[in-house]
Short mmCIF file of C-alpha atoms in Angstrom, two decimals:
data_model
loop_
_atom_site.label_atom_id
_atom_site.label_comp_id
_atom_site.label_asym_id
_atom_site.label_seq_id
_atom_site.Cartn_x
_atom_site.Cartn_y
_atom_site.Cartn_z
CA MET A 1 -9.83 -6.93 28.19
CA PRO A 2 -6.37 -7.30 27.36
CA ARG A 3 -3.82 -7.27 30.22
CA LEU A 4 -1.81 -3.96 30.77
CA ASP A 5 1.69 -5.62 30.66
CA GLY A 6 0.88 -8.18 27.70
CA LEU A 7 1.41 -8.43 23.99
CA PHE A 8 -2.53 -8.03 23.13
CA GLN A 9 -3.50 -4.17 23.30
CA GLN A 10 -5.63 -2.09 21.64
CA GLY A 11 -3.92 0.57 19.25
CA HIS A 12 -4.37 1.56 15.80
CA SER A 13 -5.40 -1.39 13.56
CA LYS A 14 -4.78 -1.83 10.10
CA ASP A 15 -7.56 -4.31 9.83
CA HIS A 16 -9.89 -1.40 10.88
CA ARG A 17 -10.97 -3.12 14.24
CA PRO A 18 -9.72 -0.64 17.00
CA ASP A 19 -12.10 -2.84 19.31
CA LEU A 20 -9.84 -5.69 19.16
CA ALA A 21 -6.76 -6.29 21.02
CA GLN A 22 -3.80 -6.81 18.70
CA VAL A 23 -0.21 -7.76 18.78
CA LYS A 24 2.43 -5.92 16.05
CA ILE A 25 4.81 -7.76 14.07
CA MET A 26 7.68 -6.18 12.55
CA LEU A 27 9.18 -7.81 9.46
CA ALA A 28 12.60 -7.19 7.41
CA THR A 29 12.60 -8.73 4.36
CA LEU A 30 15.33 -9.45 1.46
CA ASP A 31 14.59 -8.23 -1.58
CA PRO A 32 13.84 -9.27 -4.55
CA LEU A 33 13.17 -12.65 -2.60
CA GLY A 34 10.65 -11.22 0.11
CA LEU A 35 12.61 -13.70 2.44
CA PRO A 36 12.18 -12.60 6.19
CA LEU A 37 15.41 -11.58 7.81
CA ALA A 38 14.08 -10.59 10.81
CA THR A 39 10.75 -10.91 13.12
CA GLU A 40 10.05 -8.47 16.03
CA VAL A 41 7.00 -8.99 17.83
CA VAL A 42 5.91 -6.06 19.98
CA ASP A 43 2.62 -5.22 21.96
CA GLY A 44 -0.12 -3.65 19.65
CA SER A 45 -0.25 -0.32 21.20
CA ARG A 46 3.43 0.47 20.05
CA ALA A 47 4.25 3.04 17.86
CA ASP A 48 5.70 2.14 14.22
CA ASP A 49 8.51 4.72 14.13
CA PRO A 50 10.80 3.34 17.02
CA LEU A 51 10.85 -0.20 15.73
CA TYR A 52 12.81 0.32 12.55
CA GLU A 53 16.15 1.03 14.33
CA PRO A 54 16.23 -2.17 16.61
CA THR A 55 14.95 -4.31 13.16
CA ILE A 56 17.65 -2.62 11.04
CA GLU A 57 20.40 -3.44 13.67
CA GLN A 58 19.38 -6.93 13.67
CA VAL A 59 19.53 -7.08 10.01
CA ARG A 60 22.88 -5.67 9.96
CA THR A 61 23.99 -8.43 12.78
CA THR A 62 22.39 -10.95 10.71
CA LEU A 63 24.07 -10.36 7.89
CA ASN A 64 27.24 -8.63 9.18
CA ARG A 65 27.88 -6.25 6.61
CA SER A 66 27.38 -2.63 5.79
CA GLY A 67 26.21 -1.05 2.64
CA ILE A 68 22.60 -2.17 2.72
CA LEU A 69 19.75 -0.39 0.85
CA TYR A 70 16.99 -0.12 3.58
CA VAL A 71 13.77 0.64 1.87
CA GLY A 72 10.74 1.41 4.02
CA ASP A 73 7.50 3.41 4.31
CA SER A 74 7.14 7.15 5.20
CA LYS A 75 7.30 5.88 8.99
CA MET A 76 11.11 5.20 8.52
CA ALA A 77 11.47 8.55 7.30
CA ALA A 78 11.89 9.78 11.34
CA GLU A 79 15.05 11.81 11.65
CA ALA A 80 16.76 9.28 14.18
CA THR A 81 16.23 6.43 11.95
CA ARG A 82 17.67 8.28 8.71
CA THR A 83 20.65 9.30 10.85
CA SER A 84 21.44 6.19 12.40
CA ILE A 85 21.30 4.44 8.83
CA ALA A 86 23.88 7.02 7.46
CA ASN A 87 26.06 6.81 10.40
CA ASN A 88 26.57 3.02 10.24
CA ASN A 89 27.31 3.43 6.71
CA ASP A 90 24.32 2.25 5.30
CA TYR A 91 21.58 3.36 2.53
CA TYR A 92 17.75 4.21 2.94
CA LEU A 93 15.02 4.92 0.86
CA MET A 94 11.56 6.19 1.62
CA PRO A 95 9.07 8.74 0.82
CA LEU A 96 8.86 11.57 3.09
CA PRO A 97 5.99 12.48 5.07
CA GLY A 98 3.84 15.65 5.45
CA THR A 99 5.41 16.60 8.54
CA ILE A 100 8.67 16.69 6.79
CA VAL A 101 7.54 18.15 3.36
CA SER A 102 4.78 20.40 4.02
CA THR A 103 2.48 22.02 1.60
CA GLU A 104 5.08 24.77 1.35
CA VAL A 105 8.21 23.21 0.90
CA LEU A 106 6.03 21.17 -1.78
CA ASP A 107 5.21 24.11 -3.49
CA THR A 108 8.90 24.93 -3.48
CA TYR A 109 9.89 21.77 -4.92
CA LEU A 110 7.36 22.39 -7.51
CA GLU A 111 8.02 25.71 -8.38
CA PRO A 112 10.51 25.54 -11.27
CA VAL A 113 8.53 22.75 -12.70
CA LEU A 114 5.43 24.66 -13.20
CA GLU A 115 7.42 27.48 -14.25
CA GLU A 116 8.99 24.86 -17.12
CA ASN A 117 12.34 26.00 -15.78
CA GLN A 118 13.11 22.20 -14.68
CA THR A 119 14.28 19.25 -17.03
CA LEU A 120 12.15 16.17 -15.82
CA THR A 121 13.73 12.60 -16.18
CA ASP A 122 11.10 10.06 -17.92
CA ILE A 123 10.79 7.12 -16.11
CA TYR A 124 10.19 3.38 -17.68
CA HIS A 125 9.37 0.30 -16.46
CA ASP A 126 9.10 -3.18 -18.19
CA LEU A 127 5.67 -4.62 -19.17
CA ALA A 128 4.82 -8.67 -19.14
CA ASN A 129 4.89 -8.33 -23.05
CA GLY A 130 8.50 -6.96 -23.36
CA SER A 131 7.60 -3.31 -23.83
CA ARG A 132 8.21 -0.46 -21.53
CA GLN A 133 5.86 2.10 -20.57
CA LYS A 134 6.22 5.17 -18.97
CA MET A 135 5.16 5.65 -15.50
CA ALA A 136 6.77 8.78 -13.70
CA GLU A 137 8.74 11.62 -14.22
CA GLY A 138 10.79 13.67 -11.71
CA TYR A 139 13.92 15.45 -10.79
CA GLU A 140 16.10 15.24 -7.60
CA VAL A 141 17.93 17.93 -5.36
CA ILE A 142 21.10 17.26 -3.05
CA GLU A 143 20.57 18.73 0.50
CA THR A 144 23.14 18.41 3.68
CA ARG A 145 21.67 16.85 6.67
CA THR A 146 23.73 17.94 9.85
CA VAL A 147 22.34 15.92 13.05
CA GLU A 148 23.60 15.49 16.68
CA LEU A 149 23.20 11.40 17.57
CA ASP A 150 24.43 10.31 20.94
CA GLY A 151 26.78 13.17 21.20
CA GLU A 152 28.40 13.04 18.12
CA ILE A 153 27.83 15.23 15.22
CA VAL A 154 26.78 13.18 11.96
CA THR A 155 26.70 14.77 8.13
CA TRP A 156 25.45 13.60 5.15
CA SER A 157 24.24 14.26 1.51
CA GLU A 158 20.95 13.42 1.15
CA ARG A 159 19.20 13.29 -2.43
CA ARG A 160 15.76 14.58 -2.32
CA LEU A 161 13.92 12.43 -5.32
CA ILE A 162 10.55 14.68 -6.64
CA VAL A 163 8.61 12.44 -8.40
CA ARG A 164 5.48 12.40 -10.00
CA SER A 165 3.52 9.42 -10.58
CA PHE A 166 0.93 9.30 -13.79
CA LYS A 167 -1.14 6.85 -12.11
CA GLN A 168 -1.54 8.28 -9.13
CA ALA A 169 -2.02 11.77 -10.65
CA GLN A 170 -4.93 10.36 -12.69
CA ALA A 171 -6.69 8.41 -9.61
CA GLN A 172 -6.38 11.58 -7.36
CA GLU A 173 -7.82 13.81 -10.17
CA ALA A 174 -10.97 11.45 -11.03
CA ALA A 175 -11.35 11.34 -7.36
CA LEU A 176 -11.33 14.99 -7.21
CA ARG A 177 -13.71 15.56 -10.24
CA LYS A 178 -15.96 13.12 -8.71
CA ARG A 179 -16.32 15.22 -5.41
CA LEU A 180 -17.09 18.05 -7.39
CA THR A 181 -19.83 16.01 -9.53
CA LYS A 182 -21.34 15.16 -5.87
CA ALA A 183 -20.68 18.81 -4.40
CA GLU A 184 -22.44 20.66 -7.07
CA ALA A 185 -25.46 18.01 -7.03
CA ALA A 186 -25.77 18.24 -3.03
CA ILE A 187 -25.49 22.28 -3.71
CA ALA A 188 -28.45 21.95 -6.71
CA GLU A 189 -30.28 19.98 -4.12
CA LEU A 190 -30.53 22.45 -1.74
CA SER A 191 -33.09 24.73 -3.86
CA VAL A 192 -35.12 21.80 -4.76
CA ARG A 193 -38.73 21.76 -3.29
CA ARG A 194 -40.41 18.26 -2.09
CA GLN A 195 -42.72 17.63 0.33
CA GLY A 196 -41.35 16.78 3.99
CA LYS A 197 -37.99 18.31 3.35
CA LYS A 198 -36.94 21.82 5.31
CA ARG A 199 -36.65 24.88 3.44
CA MET A 200 -34.12 27.44 3.86
CA THR A 201 -35.42 30.56 4.78
CA SER A 202 -32.62 32.75 5.00
CA LEU A 203 -29.82 33.67 2.93
CA VAL A 204 -27.50 33.03 5.93
CA GLU A 205 -28.74 29.31 6.39
CA LEU A 206 -28.24 28.38 2.61
CA GLU A 207 -24.59 29.85 2.89
CA SER A 208 -24.21 27.75 5.94
CA ALA A 209 -25.16 24.69 4.32
CA THR A 210 -23.11 25.23 1.28
CA ASP A 211 -20.15 25.88 3.26
CA ASP A 212 -20.93 22.65 4.95
CA ILE A 213 -21.10 20.86 1.74
CA LEU A 214 -17.89 22.27 0.33
CA LYS A 215 -16.08 21.28 3.10
CA ARG A 216 -17.80 17.72 3.76
CA PHE A 217 -16.34 16.96 -0.05
CA SER A 218 -13.29 18.73 0.37
CA VAL A 219 -13.72 21.20 -2.45
CA GLU A 220 -13.38 24.39 -0.70
CA GLY A 221 -12.68 27.49 -2.98
CA LEU A 222 -12.77 25.35 -6.23
CA ILE A 223 -16.57 25.86 -6.66
CA SER A 224 -18.23 29.55 -7.04
CA ILE A 225 -21.87 29.94 -5.42
CA LYS A 226 -24.16 32.31 -7.05
CA VAL A 227 -27.31 32.58 -5.01
CA SER A 228 -30.66 34.02 -6.43
CA GLU A 229 -33.56 34.83 -4.47
CA THR A 230 -36.90 35.31 -5.69
CA ILE A 231 -39.82 36.83 -3.15
CA ILE A 232 -43.26 35.52 -3.67
CA LYS A 233 -46.29 37.21 -2.26
CA HIS A 234 -49.22 35.40 -0.64
CA HIS A 235 -52.21 37.21 0.37
CA ILE A 236 -54.50 35.93 2.81
CA ARG A 237 -57.98 36.72 3.22
CA SER A 238 -59.21 37.64 6.66
CA TYR A 239 -60.73 34.79 9.03
CA GLY A 240 -62.53 35.81 12.32
CA ASN A 241 -60.79 38.26 14.27
CA ILE A 242 -57.43 37.62 12.20
CA PRO A 243 -57.36 40.59 9.41
CA ALA A 244 -56.30 40.10 5.97
CA ARG A 245 -52.58 40.16 5.54
CA THR A 246 -49.70 39.89 3.04
CA GLU A 247 -46.62 37.15 3.68
CA LYS A 248 -43.58 36.94 1.93
CA GLU A 249 -41.65 33.79 1.38
CA SER A 250 -38.16 33.44 -0.14
CA ILE A 251 -37.16 30.85 -2.67
CA PHE A 252 -33.49 30.41 -3.55
CA ASP A 253 -32.23 28.95 -6.29
CA CYS A 254 -27.95 27.96 -6.08
CA GLU A 255 -26.22 28.30 -9.54
CA THR A 256 -22.58 26.75 -9.33
CA GLN A 257 -18.97 27.00 -11.10
CA ILE A 258 -15.95 25.27 -11.00
CA ASN A 259 -12.93 27.76 -10.85
CA GLU A 260 -11.26 26.09 -13.82
CA THR A 261 -8.21 28.18 -12.80
CA VAL A 262 -7.67 26.88 -9.27
CA LEU A 263 -8.70 23.52 -10.31
CA LYS A 264 -5.89 23.20 -12.67
CA ASN A 265 -3.59 24.50 -10.24
CA ILE A 266 -4.48 21.63 -8.08
CA ILE A 267 -4.36 19.25 -10.75
CA ASN A 268 -0.61 20.05 -11.71
CA ARG A 269 -0.18 19.20 -8.01
CA LEU A 270 -1.36 15.97 -7.73
CA GLY A 271 0.60 12.68 -8.42
CA TRP A 272 4.07 14.49 -6.83
CA ARG A 273 5.84 12.88 -4.15
CA VAL A 274 9.14 13.38 -2.73
CA TYR A 275 11.37 10.76 -1.86
CA ALA A 276 15.15 10.58 0.51
CA THR A 277 17.73 8.60 -0.02
CA ASN A 278 21.58 8.67 0.63
CA ALA A 279 22.41 6.36 -1.78
CA LYS A 280 24.84 7.57 -4.27
CA ILE A 281 23.55 8.04 -7.75
CA GLU A 282 26.00 5.78 -9.58
CA SER A 283 24.67 3.06 -7.54
CA LEU A 284 20.88 4.35 -7.27
CA ASP A 285 19.84 6.69 -9.81
CA LEU A 286 16.24 8.04 -10.01
CA THR A 287 14.44 5.46 -12.16
CA ASP A 288 16.26 2.53 -9.88
CA ALA A 289 14.87 4.17 -6.92
CA VAL A 290 11.33 4.65 -8.11
CA LEU A 291 11.36 0.85 -9.05
CA ALA A 292 12.64 -0.07 -6.07
CA TYR A 293 10.48 1.76 -3.76
CA ARG A 294 7.72 0.03 -6.19
CA GLU A 295 8.76 -3.51 -4.99
CA GLN A 296 7.63 -3.08 -1.53
CA TYR A 297 4.42 -4.93 -2.55
CA ILE A 298 6.79 -7.99 -1.75
CA ALA A 299 6.57 -6.98 1.73
CA GLU A 300 2.78 -6.42 1.59
CA ARG A 301 2.69 -10.16 0.27
CA ALA A 302 4.56 -11.38 3.25
CA PHE A 303 1.83 -10.06 5.38
CA GLY A 304 -0.93 -10.94 3.47
CA ARG A 305 0.58 -14.75 3.55
CA LEU A 306 1.43 -14.73 7.60
CA LYS A 307 -2.23 -13.28 8.38
CA GLY A 308 -4.37 -14.79 5.58
CA GLN A 309 -3.91 -18.20 3.35
CA PRO A 310 -2.06 -20.26 3.36
CA LEU A 311 -0.57 -19.29 7.04
CA SER A 312 -3.37 -18.23 8.73
CA LEU A 313 -2.18 -16.64 11.33
CA THR A 314 -5.46 -14.43 12.07
CA PRO A 315 -7.83 -15.06 14.03
CA MET A 316 -5.18 -15.69 16.98
CA TYR A 317 -7.38 -18.02 19.76
CA LEU A 318 -4.38 -17.85 22.00
CA GLN A 319 -4.01 -15.90 25.27
CA ARG A 320 -0.25 -16.28 26.76
CA ASP A 321 2.22 -14.03 24.90
CA ASP A 322 4.97 -16.72 24.74
CA HIS A 323 2.58 -19.09 23.02
CA ALA A 324 1.34 -16.31 20.61
CA THR A 325 5.19 -15.33 20.31
CA GLY A 326 6.18 -18.66 19.63
CA LEU A 327 3.36 -19.38 16.79
CA ILE A 328 4.52 -16.04 14.82
CA ARG A 329 8.06 -17.22 14.78
CA LEU A 330 7.11 -20.54 13.56
CA LEU A 331 4.72 -19.23 10.96
CA SER A 332 7.71 -16.83 9.76
CA ILE A 333 9.87 -19.95 8.90
CA GLY A 334 7.27 -21.26 6.48
CA LEU A 335 7.13 -17.80 5.58
CA ARG A 336 10.78 -18.28 4.69
CA VAL A 337 9.98 -21.73 2.61
CA LEU A 338 7.04 -20.02 0.67
CA SER A 339 9.30 -17.06 -0.27
CA LEU A 340 12.78 -19.10 -1.37
CA LEU A 341 10.30 -21.70 -3.24
CA GLU A 342 9.01 -18.93 -5.39
CA PHE A 343 12.25 -17.30 -5.57
CA VAL A 344 13.99 -20.17 -7.10
CA VAL A 345 11.23 -21.63 -9.17
CA ARG A 346 11.17 -17.78 -11.29
CA ARG A 347 14.84 -17.71 -11.11
CA HIS A 348 15.24 -20.89 -13.21
CA LEU A 349 12.56 -20.09 -15.50
CA SER A 350 14.40 -17.07 -16.45
CA GLY A 351 11.66 -15.34 -18.32
CA ALA A 352 9.94 -18.67 -19.76
CA SER A 353 6.54 -19.21 -19.37
CA LEU A 354 5.40 -22.24 -17.09
CA ALA A 355 1.89 -23.64 -18.20
CA GLY A 356 -0.69 -25.97 -16.49
CA ILE A 357 -0.35 -24.91 -13.32
CA TYR A 358 -3.82 -23.11 -12.91
CA THR A 359 -6.53 -25.68 -12.23
CA GLY A 360 -9.49 -25.60 -14.90
CA ASN A 361 -7.30 -23.83 -17.57
CA HIS A 362 -4.52 -25.70 -18.15
CA LYS A 363 -3.33 -23.66 -21.37
CA ARG A 364 -2.88 -20.36 -19.23
CA GLU A 365 0.53 -19.59 -18.92
CA THR A 366 2.71 -17.81 -16.33
CA LYS A 367 6.24 -16.30 -15.96
CA ARG A 368 5.58 -15.64 -12.38
CA PRO A 369 3.85 -18.29 -10.40
CA THR A 370 3.56 -18.44 -6.77
CA ALA A 371 4.28 -20.53 -4.04
CA GLU A 372 1.12 -21.39 -3.53
CA THR A 373 0.02 -22.65 -7.15
CA ILE A 374 3.59 -24.41 -7.07
CA LEU A 375 2.36 -26.54 -4.18
CA ALA A 376 -1.37 -27.03 -5.15
CA ALA A 377 0.33 -29.02 -8.25
CA PHE A 378 1.79 -31.78 -6.04
CA LYS A 379 -1.38 -32.26 -4.09
CA ASN A 380 -2.67 -35.22 -6.14
CA ILE A 381 0.03 -37.01 -5.44
CA ASN A 382 -1.12 -40.45 -3.12
CA LEU A 383 1.14 -43.35 -2.00
CA VAL A 384 -1.36 -46.31 -1.65
CA ILE A 385 0.45 -49.36 0.36
CA ILE A 386 -1.33 -52.87 0.93
CA PRO A 387 0.02 -55.31 3.32
CA GLN A 388 -0.35 -59.09 1.77
CA HIS A 389 1.20 -61.83 3.41
CA ASP A 390 4.89 -60.90 4.07
CA THR A 391 5.00 -58.70 1.46
CA LEU A 392 3.82 -55.24 0.54
CA LEU A 393 2.04 -53.79 -2.45
CA SER A 394 2.35 -50.45 -3.03
CA HIS A 395 1.53 -47.71 -5.86
CA LEU A 396 3.14 -44.13 -6.02
CA THR A 397 0.70 -41.86 -8.46
CA PRO A 398 3.44 -41.28 -11.55
CA LEU A 399 4.76 -37.53 -11.69
CA THR A 400 2.95 -35.50 -14.61
CA GLN A 401 5.17 -33.80 -16.72
CA LEU A 402 4.38 -30.34 -15.12
CA GLN A 403 5.73 -31.49 -11.73
CA GLN A 404 8.61 -33.12 -13.34
CA ARG A 405 9.49 -29.46 -14.52
CA LEU A 406 8.81 -28.34 -11.24
CA LEU A 407 11.10 -30.32 -9.49
CA LYS A 408 13.74 -29.45 -12.13
CA LEU A 409 12.83 -25.96 -11.65
CA LEU A 410 13.40 -26.11 -7.98
CA GLY A 411 16.80 -28.32 -8.19
CA PHE A 412 14.97 -31.32 -6.58
CA PRO A 413 15.93 -35.07 -8.09
CA GLN A 414 12.81 -36.91 -8.98
CA SER A 415 14.46 -39.86 -6.47
CA ILE A 416 12.78 -37.71 -3.65
CA TYR A 417 9.57 -39.18 -4.78
CA MET A 418 10.78 -42.30 -6.22
CA GLN A 419 12.58 -43.20 -3.37
CA LEU A 420 9.34 -43.88 -1.41
CA MET A 421 9.14 -46.95 -3.81
CA GLU A 422 12.25 -48.45 -2.60
CA ASN A 423 11.86 -52.37 -1.64
CA HIS A 424 8.09 -51.98 -2.97
CA PHE A 425 6.73 -53.29 -5.93
CA PHE A 426 3.50 -53.65 -7.58
#
């Protein structure tokens, strides 16, 4: 059992292991490097929302400047966090959660769009082959925020960006249609008779079963169900003292039909999300804001490297809090090295391709090599030193063309390897 006052506590587990005690790590990374600027280690039972303000303050102290854009997820959208950022002359960008943008509020934003009274801005992103692809569309509105912070009234203009992602809309529509198909199949199965299967004996029982199916697949109001009842009479002969009788059996048949009008209205609302920012449109327009939020995967990669390969923080076989904190901070230094190494090589490539970096496929090229593949390219370098009488015989594996190019991209001279041969000879 975890200690009541320790770092390792049970809480919401993003690894889907609520049975295990955990420690929570808060990272603030510098885009586009993905370079960690602040690392906060707290106990695993803490909520995420209160962690943003102290971490942002740590970044502000480190950089010693204002006017910074902080990009975060919906948990950073707490009113206190947004107010604090705006009051310190910084900027924020995040999607707003359902607690702020309810279904009713979203419908208000979408009403002019669905009535075709709102002009939408197309949002494109650049592909690896140099072409551009339309990825989203949206528009924005400006709202005035007035909040009391520490006894002071803070007022600022907040831009609400109403954006529809095409890929997200397509994925949500495919998932919805899949649920509809499964629900129709489950409803049809209710009227199928087979040995050992419980039969529906009343219309009330059947309606209850269909309601449960619609609720299970979250398709209430999307499927109309028509039930027909066929009554079959069975004549039973007399037996002993039991007189002859006629028994009635009800057989139900369900026909389903998708409500296309309701389905179309729901599909029209799929893929929409509302973002909030206080940045000026001159420095962060709608397209820039969407692309900036998409780059959050850099921070997710940082967590992936820290928890998995190559830093392998988890599983953690430590009990003392200071040991756990020390290990996390030590590995965060390694994370900084990986992030900086990767950024420097990609920047010096300037869009050019790098070949030979993938083991087993030397013809494969990439414009975005990872730090892991860069380091793996140097793993076969060996220095052999053989003592012989009063001298040393040594041999250093010659650098390949790929290794020489990587050193040049990193800004390192080849002498960092060749100096190992100083005062030695073959």
